[in-house]
mmCIF file of C-alpha atoms in Angstrom:
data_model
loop_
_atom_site.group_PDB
_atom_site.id
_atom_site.type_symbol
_atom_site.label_atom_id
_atom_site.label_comp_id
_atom_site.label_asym_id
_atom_site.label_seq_id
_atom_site.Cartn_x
_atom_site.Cartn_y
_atom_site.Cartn_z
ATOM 1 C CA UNK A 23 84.415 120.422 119.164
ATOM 2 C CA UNK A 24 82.478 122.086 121.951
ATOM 3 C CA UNK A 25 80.760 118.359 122.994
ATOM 4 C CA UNK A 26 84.766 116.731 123.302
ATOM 5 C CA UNK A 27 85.731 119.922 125.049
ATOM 6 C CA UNK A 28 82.968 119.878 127.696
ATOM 7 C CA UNK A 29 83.327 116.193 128.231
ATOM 8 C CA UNK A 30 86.851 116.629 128.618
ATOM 9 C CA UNK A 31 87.088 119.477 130.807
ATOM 10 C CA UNK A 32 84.176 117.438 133.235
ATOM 11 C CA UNK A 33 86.121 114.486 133.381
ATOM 12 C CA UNK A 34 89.569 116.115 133.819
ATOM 13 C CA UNK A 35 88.135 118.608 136.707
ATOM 14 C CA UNK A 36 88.208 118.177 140.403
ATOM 15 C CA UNK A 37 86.250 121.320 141.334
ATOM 16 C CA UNK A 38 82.966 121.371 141.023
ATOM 17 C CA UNK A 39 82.931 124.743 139.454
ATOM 18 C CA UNK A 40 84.555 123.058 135.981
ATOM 19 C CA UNK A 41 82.928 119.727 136.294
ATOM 20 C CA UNK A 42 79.458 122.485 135.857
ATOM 21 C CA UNK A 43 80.611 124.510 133.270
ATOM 22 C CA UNK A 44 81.693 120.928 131.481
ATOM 23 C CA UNK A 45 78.328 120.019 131.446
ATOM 24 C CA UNK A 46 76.918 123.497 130.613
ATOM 25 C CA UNK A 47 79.483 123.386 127.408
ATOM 26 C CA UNK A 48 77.960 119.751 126.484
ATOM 27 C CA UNK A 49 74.242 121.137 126.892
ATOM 28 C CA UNK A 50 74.670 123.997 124.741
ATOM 29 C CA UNK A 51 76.439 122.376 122.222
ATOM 30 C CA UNK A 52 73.731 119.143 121.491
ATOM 31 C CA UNK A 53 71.202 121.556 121.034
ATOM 32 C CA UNK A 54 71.471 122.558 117.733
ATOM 33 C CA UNK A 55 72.678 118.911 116.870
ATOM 34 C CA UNK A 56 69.179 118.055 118.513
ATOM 35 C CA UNK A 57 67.236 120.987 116.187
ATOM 36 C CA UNK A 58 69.197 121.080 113.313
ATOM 37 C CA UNK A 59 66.449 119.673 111.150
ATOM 38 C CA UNK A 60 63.865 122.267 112.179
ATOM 39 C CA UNK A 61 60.842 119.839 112.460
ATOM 40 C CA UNK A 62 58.377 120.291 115.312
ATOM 41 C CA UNK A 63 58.937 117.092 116.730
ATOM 42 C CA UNK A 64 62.597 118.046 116.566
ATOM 43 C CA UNK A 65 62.232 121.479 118.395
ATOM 44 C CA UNK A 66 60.271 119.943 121.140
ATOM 45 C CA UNK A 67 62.659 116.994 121.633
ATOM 46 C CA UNK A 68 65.334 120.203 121.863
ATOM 47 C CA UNK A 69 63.540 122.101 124.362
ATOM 48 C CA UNK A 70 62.836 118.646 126.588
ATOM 49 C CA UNK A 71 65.880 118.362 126.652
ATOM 50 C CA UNK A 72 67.484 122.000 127.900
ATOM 51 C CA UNK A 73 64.764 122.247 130.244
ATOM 52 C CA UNK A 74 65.587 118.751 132.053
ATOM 53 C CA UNK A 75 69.367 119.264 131.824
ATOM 54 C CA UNK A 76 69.097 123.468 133.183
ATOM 55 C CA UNK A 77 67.368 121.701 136.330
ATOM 56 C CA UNK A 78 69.804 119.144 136.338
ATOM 57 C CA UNK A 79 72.638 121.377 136.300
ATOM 58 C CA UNK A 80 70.833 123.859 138.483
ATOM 59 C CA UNK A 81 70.569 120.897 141.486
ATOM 60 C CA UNK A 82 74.345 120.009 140.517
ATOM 61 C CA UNK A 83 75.193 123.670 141.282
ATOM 62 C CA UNK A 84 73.097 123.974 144.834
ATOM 63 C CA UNK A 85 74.273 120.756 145.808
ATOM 64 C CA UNK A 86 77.892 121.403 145.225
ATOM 65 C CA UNK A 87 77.442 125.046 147.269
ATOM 66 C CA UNK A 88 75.200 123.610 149.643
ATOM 67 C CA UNK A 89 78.628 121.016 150.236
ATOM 68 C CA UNK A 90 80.865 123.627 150.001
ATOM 69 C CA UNK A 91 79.361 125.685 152.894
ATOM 70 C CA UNK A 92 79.082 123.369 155.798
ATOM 71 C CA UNK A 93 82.503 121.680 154.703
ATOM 72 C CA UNK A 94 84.827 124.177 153.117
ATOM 73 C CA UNK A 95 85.688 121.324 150.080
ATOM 74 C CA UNK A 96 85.279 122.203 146.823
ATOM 75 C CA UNK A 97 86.616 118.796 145.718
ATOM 76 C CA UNK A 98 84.458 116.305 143.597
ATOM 77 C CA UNK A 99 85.518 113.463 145.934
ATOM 78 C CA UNK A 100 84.842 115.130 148.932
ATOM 79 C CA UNK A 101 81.355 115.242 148.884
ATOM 80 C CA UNK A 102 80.237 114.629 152.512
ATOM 81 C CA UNK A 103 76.984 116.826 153.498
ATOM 82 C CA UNK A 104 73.949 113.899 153.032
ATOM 83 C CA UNK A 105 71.989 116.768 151.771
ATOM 84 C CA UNK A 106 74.327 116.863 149.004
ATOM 85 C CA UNK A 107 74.912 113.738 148.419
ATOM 86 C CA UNK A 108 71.055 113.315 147.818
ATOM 87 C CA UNK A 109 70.672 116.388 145.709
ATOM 88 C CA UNK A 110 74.132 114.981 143.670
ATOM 89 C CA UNK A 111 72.003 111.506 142.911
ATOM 90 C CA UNK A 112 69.067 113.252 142.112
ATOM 91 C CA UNK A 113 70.881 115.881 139.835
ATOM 92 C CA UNK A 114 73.316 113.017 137.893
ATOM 93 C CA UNK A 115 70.056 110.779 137.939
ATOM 94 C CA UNK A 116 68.420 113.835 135.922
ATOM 95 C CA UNK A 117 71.198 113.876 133.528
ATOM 96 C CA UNK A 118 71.439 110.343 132.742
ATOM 97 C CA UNK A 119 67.662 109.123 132.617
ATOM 98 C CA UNK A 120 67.947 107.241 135.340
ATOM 99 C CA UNK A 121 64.214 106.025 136.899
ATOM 100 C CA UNK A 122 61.721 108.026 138.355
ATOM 101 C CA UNK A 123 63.426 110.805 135.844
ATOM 102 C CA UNK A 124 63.816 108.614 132.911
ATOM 103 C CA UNK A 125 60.613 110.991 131.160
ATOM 104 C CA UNK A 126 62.370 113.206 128.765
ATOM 105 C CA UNK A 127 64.790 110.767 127.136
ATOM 106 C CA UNK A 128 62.571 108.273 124.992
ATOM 107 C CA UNK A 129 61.029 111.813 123.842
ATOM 108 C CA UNK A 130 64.377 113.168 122.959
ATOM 109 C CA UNK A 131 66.396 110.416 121.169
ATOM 110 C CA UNK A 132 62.926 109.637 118.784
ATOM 111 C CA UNK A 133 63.104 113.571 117.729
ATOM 112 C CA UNK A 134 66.906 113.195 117.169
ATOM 113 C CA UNK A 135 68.336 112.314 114.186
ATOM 114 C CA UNK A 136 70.316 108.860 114.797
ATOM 115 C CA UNK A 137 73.641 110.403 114.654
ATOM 116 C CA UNK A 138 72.790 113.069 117.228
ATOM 117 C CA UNK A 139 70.431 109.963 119.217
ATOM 118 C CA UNK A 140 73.977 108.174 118.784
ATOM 119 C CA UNK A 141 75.711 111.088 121.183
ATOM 120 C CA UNK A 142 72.839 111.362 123.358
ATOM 121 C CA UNK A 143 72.760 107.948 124.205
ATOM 122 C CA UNK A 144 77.213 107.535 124.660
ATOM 123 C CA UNK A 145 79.015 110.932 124.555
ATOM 124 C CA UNK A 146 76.781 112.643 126.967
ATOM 125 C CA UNK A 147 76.207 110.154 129.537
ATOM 126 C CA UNK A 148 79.923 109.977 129.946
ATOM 127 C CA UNK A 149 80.705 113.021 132.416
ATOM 128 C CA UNK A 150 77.460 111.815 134.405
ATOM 129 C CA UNK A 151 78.711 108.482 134.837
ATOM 130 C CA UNK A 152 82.291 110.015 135.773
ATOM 131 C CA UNK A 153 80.794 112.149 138.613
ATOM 132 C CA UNK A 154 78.958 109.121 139.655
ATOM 133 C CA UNK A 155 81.927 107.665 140.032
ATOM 134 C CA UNK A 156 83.995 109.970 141.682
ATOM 135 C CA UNK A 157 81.443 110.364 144.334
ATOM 136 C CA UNK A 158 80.468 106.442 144.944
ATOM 137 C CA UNK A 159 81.578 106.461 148.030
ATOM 138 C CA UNK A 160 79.803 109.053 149.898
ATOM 139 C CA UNK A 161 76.423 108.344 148.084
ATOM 140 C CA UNK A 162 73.001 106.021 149.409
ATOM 141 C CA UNK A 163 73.422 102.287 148.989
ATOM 142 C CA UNK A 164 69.838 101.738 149.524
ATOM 143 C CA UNK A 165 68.305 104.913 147.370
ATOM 144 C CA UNK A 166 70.953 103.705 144.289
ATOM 145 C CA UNK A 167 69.882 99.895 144.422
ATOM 146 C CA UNK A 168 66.074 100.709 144.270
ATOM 147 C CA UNK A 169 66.652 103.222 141.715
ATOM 148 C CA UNK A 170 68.837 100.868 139.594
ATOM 149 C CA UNK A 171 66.085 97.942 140.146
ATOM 150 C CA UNK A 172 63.767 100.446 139.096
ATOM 151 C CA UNK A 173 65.397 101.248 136.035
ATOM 152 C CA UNK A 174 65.941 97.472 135.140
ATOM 153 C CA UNK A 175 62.360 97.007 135.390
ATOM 154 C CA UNK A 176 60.790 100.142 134.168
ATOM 155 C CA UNK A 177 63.521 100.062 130.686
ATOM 156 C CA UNK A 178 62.422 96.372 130.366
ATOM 157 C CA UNK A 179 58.864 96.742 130.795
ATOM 158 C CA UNK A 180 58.134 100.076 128.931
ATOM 159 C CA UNK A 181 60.695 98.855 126.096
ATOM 160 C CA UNK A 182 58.067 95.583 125.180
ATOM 161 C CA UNK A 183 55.263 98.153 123.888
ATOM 162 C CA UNK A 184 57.588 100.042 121.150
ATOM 163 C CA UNK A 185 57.409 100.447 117.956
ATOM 164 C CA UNK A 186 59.874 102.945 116.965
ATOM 165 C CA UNK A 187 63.808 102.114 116.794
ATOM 166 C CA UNK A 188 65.081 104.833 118.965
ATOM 167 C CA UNK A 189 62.401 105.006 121.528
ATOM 168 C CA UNK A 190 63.698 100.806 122.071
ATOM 169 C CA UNK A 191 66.792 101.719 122.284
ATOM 170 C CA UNK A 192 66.709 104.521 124.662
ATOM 171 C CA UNK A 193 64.533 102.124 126.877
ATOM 172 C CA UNK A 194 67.601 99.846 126.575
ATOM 173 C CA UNK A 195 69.649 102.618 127.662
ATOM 174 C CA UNK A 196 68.063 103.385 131.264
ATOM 175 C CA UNK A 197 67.850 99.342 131.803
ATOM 176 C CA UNK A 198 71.598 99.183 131.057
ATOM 177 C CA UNK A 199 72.134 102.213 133.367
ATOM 178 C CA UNK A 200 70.030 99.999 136.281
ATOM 179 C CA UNK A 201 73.154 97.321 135.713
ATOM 180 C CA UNK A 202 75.828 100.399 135.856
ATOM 181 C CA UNK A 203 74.787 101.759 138.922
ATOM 182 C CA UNK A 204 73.276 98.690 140.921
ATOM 183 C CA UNK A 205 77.281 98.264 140.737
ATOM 184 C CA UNK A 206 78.479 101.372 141.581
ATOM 185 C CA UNK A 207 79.480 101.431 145.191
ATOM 186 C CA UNK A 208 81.112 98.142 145.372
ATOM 187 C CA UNK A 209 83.257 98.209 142.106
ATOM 188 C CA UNK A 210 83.261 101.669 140.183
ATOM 189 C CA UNK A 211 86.037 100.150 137.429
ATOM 190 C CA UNK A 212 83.244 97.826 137.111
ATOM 191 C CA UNK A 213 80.242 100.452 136.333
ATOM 192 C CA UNK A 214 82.491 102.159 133.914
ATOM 193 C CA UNK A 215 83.860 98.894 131.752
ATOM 194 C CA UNK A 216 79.898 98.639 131.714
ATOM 195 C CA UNK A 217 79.496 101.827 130.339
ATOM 196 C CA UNK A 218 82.344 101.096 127.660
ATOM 197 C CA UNK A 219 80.660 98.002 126.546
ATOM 198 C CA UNK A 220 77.598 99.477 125.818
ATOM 199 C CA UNK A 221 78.552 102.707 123.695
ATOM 200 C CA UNK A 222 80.422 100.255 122.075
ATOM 201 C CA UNK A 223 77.362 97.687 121.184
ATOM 202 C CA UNK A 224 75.050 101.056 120.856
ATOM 203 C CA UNK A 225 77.403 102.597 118.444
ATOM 204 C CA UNK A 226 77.217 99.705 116.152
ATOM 205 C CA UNK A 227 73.652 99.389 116.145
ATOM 206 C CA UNK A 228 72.842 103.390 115.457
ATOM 207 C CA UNK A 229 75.638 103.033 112.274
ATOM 208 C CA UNK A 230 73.970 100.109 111.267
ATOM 209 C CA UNK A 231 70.263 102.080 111.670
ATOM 210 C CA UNK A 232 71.576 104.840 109.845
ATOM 211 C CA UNK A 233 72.899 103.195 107.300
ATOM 212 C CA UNK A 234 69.823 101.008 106.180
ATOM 213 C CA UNK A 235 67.618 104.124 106.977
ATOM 214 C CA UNK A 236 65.763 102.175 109.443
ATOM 215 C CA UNK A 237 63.486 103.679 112.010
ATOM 216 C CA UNK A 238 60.708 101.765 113.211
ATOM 217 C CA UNK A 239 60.048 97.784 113.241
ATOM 218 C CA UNK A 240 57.879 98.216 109.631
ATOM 219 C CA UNK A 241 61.176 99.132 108.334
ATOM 220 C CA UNK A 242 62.942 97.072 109.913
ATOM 221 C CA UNK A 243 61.180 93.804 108.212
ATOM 222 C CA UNK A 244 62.381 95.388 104.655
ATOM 223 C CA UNK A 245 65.874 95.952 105.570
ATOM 224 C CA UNK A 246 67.199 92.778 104.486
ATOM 225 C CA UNK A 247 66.832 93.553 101.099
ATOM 226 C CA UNK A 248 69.180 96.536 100.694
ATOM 227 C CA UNK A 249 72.270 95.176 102.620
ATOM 228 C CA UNK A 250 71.788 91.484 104.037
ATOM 229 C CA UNK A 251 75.330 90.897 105.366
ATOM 230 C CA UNK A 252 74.171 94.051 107.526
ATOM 231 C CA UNK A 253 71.128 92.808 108.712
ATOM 232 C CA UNK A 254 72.540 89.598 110.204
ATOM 233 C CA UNK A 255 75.271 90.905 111.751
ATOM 234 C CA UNK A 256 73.050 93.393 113.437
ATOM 235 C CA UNK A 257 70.984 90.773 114.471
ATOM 236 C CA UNK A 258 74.097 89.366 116.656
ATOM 237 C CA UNK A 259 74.823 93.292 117.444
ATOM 238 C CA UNK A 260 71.250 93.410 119.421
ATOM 239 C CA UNK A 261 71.632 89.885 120.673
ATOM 240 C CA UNK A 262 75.159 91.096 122.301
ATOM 241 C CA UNK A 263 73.497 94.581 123.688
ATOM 242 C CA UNK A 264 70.370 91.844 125.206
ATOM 243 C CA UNK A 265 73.959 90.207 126.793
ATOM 244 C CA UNK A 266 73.020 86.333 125.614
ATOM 245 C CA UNK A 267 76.371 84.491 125.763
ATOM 246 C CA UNK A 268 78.728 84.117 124.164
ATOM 247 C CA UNK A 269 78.380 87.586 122.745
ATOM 248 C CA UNK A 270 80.107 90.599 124.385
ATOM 249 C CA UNK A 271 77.225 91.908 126.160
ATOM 250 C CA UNK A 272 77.564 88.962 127.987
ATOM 251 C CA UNK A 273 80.437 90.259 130.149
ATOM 252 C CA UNK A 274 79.688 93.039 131.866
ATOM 253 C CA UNK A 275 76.384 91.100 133.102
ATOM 254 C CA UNK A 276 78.036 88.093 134.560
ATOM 255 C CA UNK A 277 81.150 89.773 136.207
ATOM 256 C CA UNK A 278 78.435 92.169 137.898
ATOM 257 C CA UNK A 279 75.946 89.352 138.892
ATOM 258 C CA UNK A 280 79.639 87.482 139.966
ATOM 259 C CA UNK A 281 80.058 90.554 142.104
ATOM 260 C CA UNK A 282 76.610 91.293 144.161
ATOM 261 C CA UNK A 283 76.677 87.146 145.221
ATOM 262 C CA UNK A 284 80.544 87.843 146.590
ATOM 263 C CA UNK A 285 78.662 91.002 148.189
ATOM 264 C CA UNK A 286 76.059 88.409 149.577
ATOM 265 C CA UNK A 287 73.441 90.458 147.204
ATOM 266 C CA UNK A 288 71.945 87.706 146.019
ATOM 267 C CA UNK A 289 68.419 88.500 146.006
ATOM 268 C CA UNK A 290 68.841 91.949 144.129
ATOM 269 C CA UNK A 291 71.680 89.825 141.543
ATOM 270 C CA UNK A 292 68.543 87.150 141.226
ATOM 271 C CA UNK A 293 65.822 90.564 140.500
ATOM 272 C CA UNK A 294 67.936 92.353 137.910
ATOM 273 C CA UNK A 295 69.289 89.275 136.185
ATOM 274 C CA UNK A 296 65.324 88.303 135.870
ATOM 275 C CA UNK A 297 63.862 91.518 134.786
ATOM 276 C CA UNK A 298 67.042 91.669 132.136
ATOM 277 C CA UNK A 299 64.964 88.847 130.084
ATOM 278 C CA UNK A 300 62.283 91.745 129.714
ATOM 279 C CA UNK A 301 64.726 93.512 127.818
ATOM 280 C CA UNK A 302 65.704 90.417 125.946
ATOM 281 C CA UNK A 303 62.191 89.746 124.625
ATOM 282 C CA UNK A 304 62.454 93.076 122.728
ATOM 283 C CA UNK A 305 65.940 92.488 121.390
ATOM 284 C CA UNK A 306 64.870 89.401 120.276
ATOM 285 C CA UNK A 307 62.024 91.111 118.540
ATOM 286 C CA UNK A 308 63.792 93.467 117.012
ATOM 287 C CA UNK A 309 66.663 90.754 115.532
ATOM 288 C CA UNK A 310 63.208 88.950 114.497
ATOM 289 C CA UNK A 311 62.104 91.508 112.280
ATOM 290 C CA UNK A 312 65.704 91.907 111.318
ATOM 291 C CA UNK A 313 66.461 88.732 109.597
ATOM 292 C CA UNK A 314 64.037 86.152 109.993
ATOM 293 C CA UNK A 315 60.649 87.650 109.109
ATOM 294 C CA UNK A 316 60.656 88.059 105.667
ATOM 295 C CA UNK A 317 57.501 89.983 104.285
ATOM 296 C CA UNK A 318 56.208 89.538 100.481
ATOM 297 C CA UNK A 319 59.058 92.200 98.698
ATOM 298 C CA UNK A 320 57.779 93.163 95.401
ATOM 299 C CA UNK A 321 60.069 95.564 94.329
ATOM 300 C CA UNK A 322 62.653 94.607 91.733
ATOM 301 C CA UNK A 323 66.617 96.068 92.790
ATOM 302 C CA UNK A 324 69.781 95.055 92.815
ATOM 303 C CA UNK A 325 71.009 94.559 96.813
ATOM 304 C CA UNK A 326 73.336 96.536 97.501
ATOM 305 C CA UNK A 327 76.181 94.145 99.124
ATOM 306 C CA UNK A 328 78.659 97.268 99.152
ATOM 307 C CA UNK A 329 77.828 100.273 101.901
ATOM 308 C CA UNK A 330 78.949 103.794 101.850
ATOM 309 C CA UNK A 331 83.161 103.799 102.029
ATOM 310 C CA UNK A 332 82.799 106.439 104.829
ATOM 311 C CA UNK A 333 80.733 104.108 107.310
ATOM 312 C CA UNK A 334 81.954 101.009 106.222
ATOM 313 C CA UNK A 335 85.492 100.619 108.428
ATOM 314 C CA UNK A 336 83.762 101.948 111.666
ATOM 315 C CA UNK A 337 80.702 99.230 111.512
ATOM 316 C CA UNK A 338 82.794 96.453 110.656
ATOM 317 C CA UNK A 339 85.373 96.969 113.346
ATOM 318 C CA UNK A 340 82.335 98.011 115.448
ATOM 319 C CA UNK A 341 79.699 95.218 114.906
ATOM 320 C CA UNK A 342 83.240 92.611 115.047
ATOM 321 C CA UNK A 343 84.226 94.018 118.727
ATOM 322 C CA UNK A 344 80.693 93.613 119.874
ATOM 323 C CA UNK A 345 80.169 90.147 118.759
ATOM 324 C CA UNK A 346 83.316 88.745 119.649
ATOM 325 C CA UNK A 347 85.186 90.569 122.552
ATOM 326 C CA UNK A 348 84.190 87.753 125.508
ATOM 327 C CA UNK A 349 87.380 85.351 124.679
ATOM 328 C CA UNK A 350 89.173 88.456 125.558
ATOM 329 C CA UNK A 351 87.863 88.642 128.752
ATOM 330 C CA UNK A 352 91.036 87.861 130.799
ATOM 331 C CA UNK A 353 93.242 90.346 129.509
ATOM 332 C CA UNK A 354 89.899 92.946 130.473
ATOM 333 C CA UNK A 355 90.459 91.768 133.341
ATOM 334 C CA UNK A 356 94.093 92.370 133.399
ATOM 335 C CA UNK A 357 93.750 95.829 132.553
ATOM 336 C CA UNK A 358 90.539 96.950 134.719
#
């Protein structure tokens, strides 16, 4: 209740005094979520992440006042001061995992459970990305296309040498986040049908985790034996988040690529579309030892084609929206 309530009262504000407290409410609220299974590894993910988010929000706050006294505006969208404007980036870039402060997440999601890696990875980089937003216009072009490169690279690069589930996909979190905000000044609606496409794909491949109990690539190999209508489809689920056509992750890649050339960014549309095939060489690994490595399996069960009642409407529709929502394209369009 408390994370839809903080989300809702960030997204909903104008002041900067509520858009704060929104993201205070969200903070304290995913910590016990985050500690709730009181293992060490689970504390320490719990106090990463307060610590990271309190100076976050602390550089929110000051940059907010620091606005509010040379301008008089209080308003989200009137954020003018370029001291501001640089603490804002640096602040938002804090709460999101955006590169150079990318260091806490990977720690985070791999203590998490994947239900509560599932909201850190979605929920809570919603208000984030709505401030973001809000403020597009007054922030650096330069400082958010190096730091979106950056993130491309560095969630590519450091994503190749994982072994563990959620530590790969929270690397595939800060490359996607490169794509939303490389975007961001030139077509916001753009940067947040991004970020809709990818809780979407992310949500069906954390239910589908957490359903076959997988959590690291050892796992992973065996998982074809409990449910294997599961582990195909979420091989096509990671395929679609690596954006390989003519999946759904597809879309948001080629209508932002479309939109840096009509920018004349071609150069930076040629980088980021290059370093994305980083990130596809670990999707591709991962839908590897998904469904076509198949280890020696000496244990005699019955597979179990049926999954749990409560899980099984939300992955199907899921799993079926991120595999086949690109012939729908037009009327995305339409609505965006």
């Amino acid at each position: 209740m408390s994370l839809l309530l903080g989300t809702t009262i960030t997204s909903s504000s104008n002041h900067w005094m509520m858009a704060w407290t929104g993201l205070e409410i969200n903070t304290l609220a995913i910590i016990p979520l985050i500690s709730k299974s009181h293992h060490p590894r689970a504390i320490e993910a719990a106090t990463k992440y307060f610590l990271t988010q309190a100076a976050a929000s602390a550089l929110l706050l000051f940059s907010s006042m620091t606005n509010a006294w040379f301008t008089g505006q209080w308003d989200i969208t009137q954020l003018t001061h370029p001291t501001s404007c640089l603490l804002l980036t640096t602040a938002v870039s804090i709460k999101l995992g955006l590169t150079p402060f990318h260091f806490g997440f990977p720690e985070v999601l791999q203590g998490s459970s994947m239900t509560t890696g599932l909201l850190l990875a979605t929920l809570m980089k919603f208000p984030p990305t709505q401030l973001l937003v809000l403020t597009s216009p007054s922030l650096n072009p330069n400082l958010l296309t190096t730091m979106a490169i950056a993130s491309a690279a560095l969630g590519g690069w450091m994503g190749l040498n994982q072994t563990q589930v959620r530590k790969i996909l929270a690397f595939s979190s800060i490359s996607h986040l490169g794509w939303m905000t490389i975007i961001l000044l030139y077509n916001p609606k753009l940067t947040l049908l991004t970020f809709y496409l990818y809780c979407l794909m992310t949500s069906a491949i954390f239910l589908a985790l957490n359903t076959t109990k997988i959590t690291n690539l050892a796992t992973m190999m065996t998982a074809w034996t409990k449910i294997p209508p599961l582990a195909a489809t979420l091989m096509l689920a990671l395929l679609s988040l690596a954006g390989l056509p003519p999946l759904t992750g597809f879309l948001p890649k080629w209508l932002i690529i479309q939109e840096l050339t009509k920018q004349e960014m071609t150069p930076v549309a040629t980088t980021i579309a290059l370093l994305s095939l980083l990130g596809l060489f670990f999707y591709l690994r991962l839908a590897y030892c998904a469904t076509i490595t198949l280890p020696p399996n000496s244990s005699n069960h019955m597979k179990q084609w049926q999954t749990n009642k409560s899980v099984r409407i939300p992955i199907t529709t899921l799993i079926s929206l991120s595999i086949m929502l690109l012939p729908l394209s037009p009327m995305i369009f339409a609505t965006t």
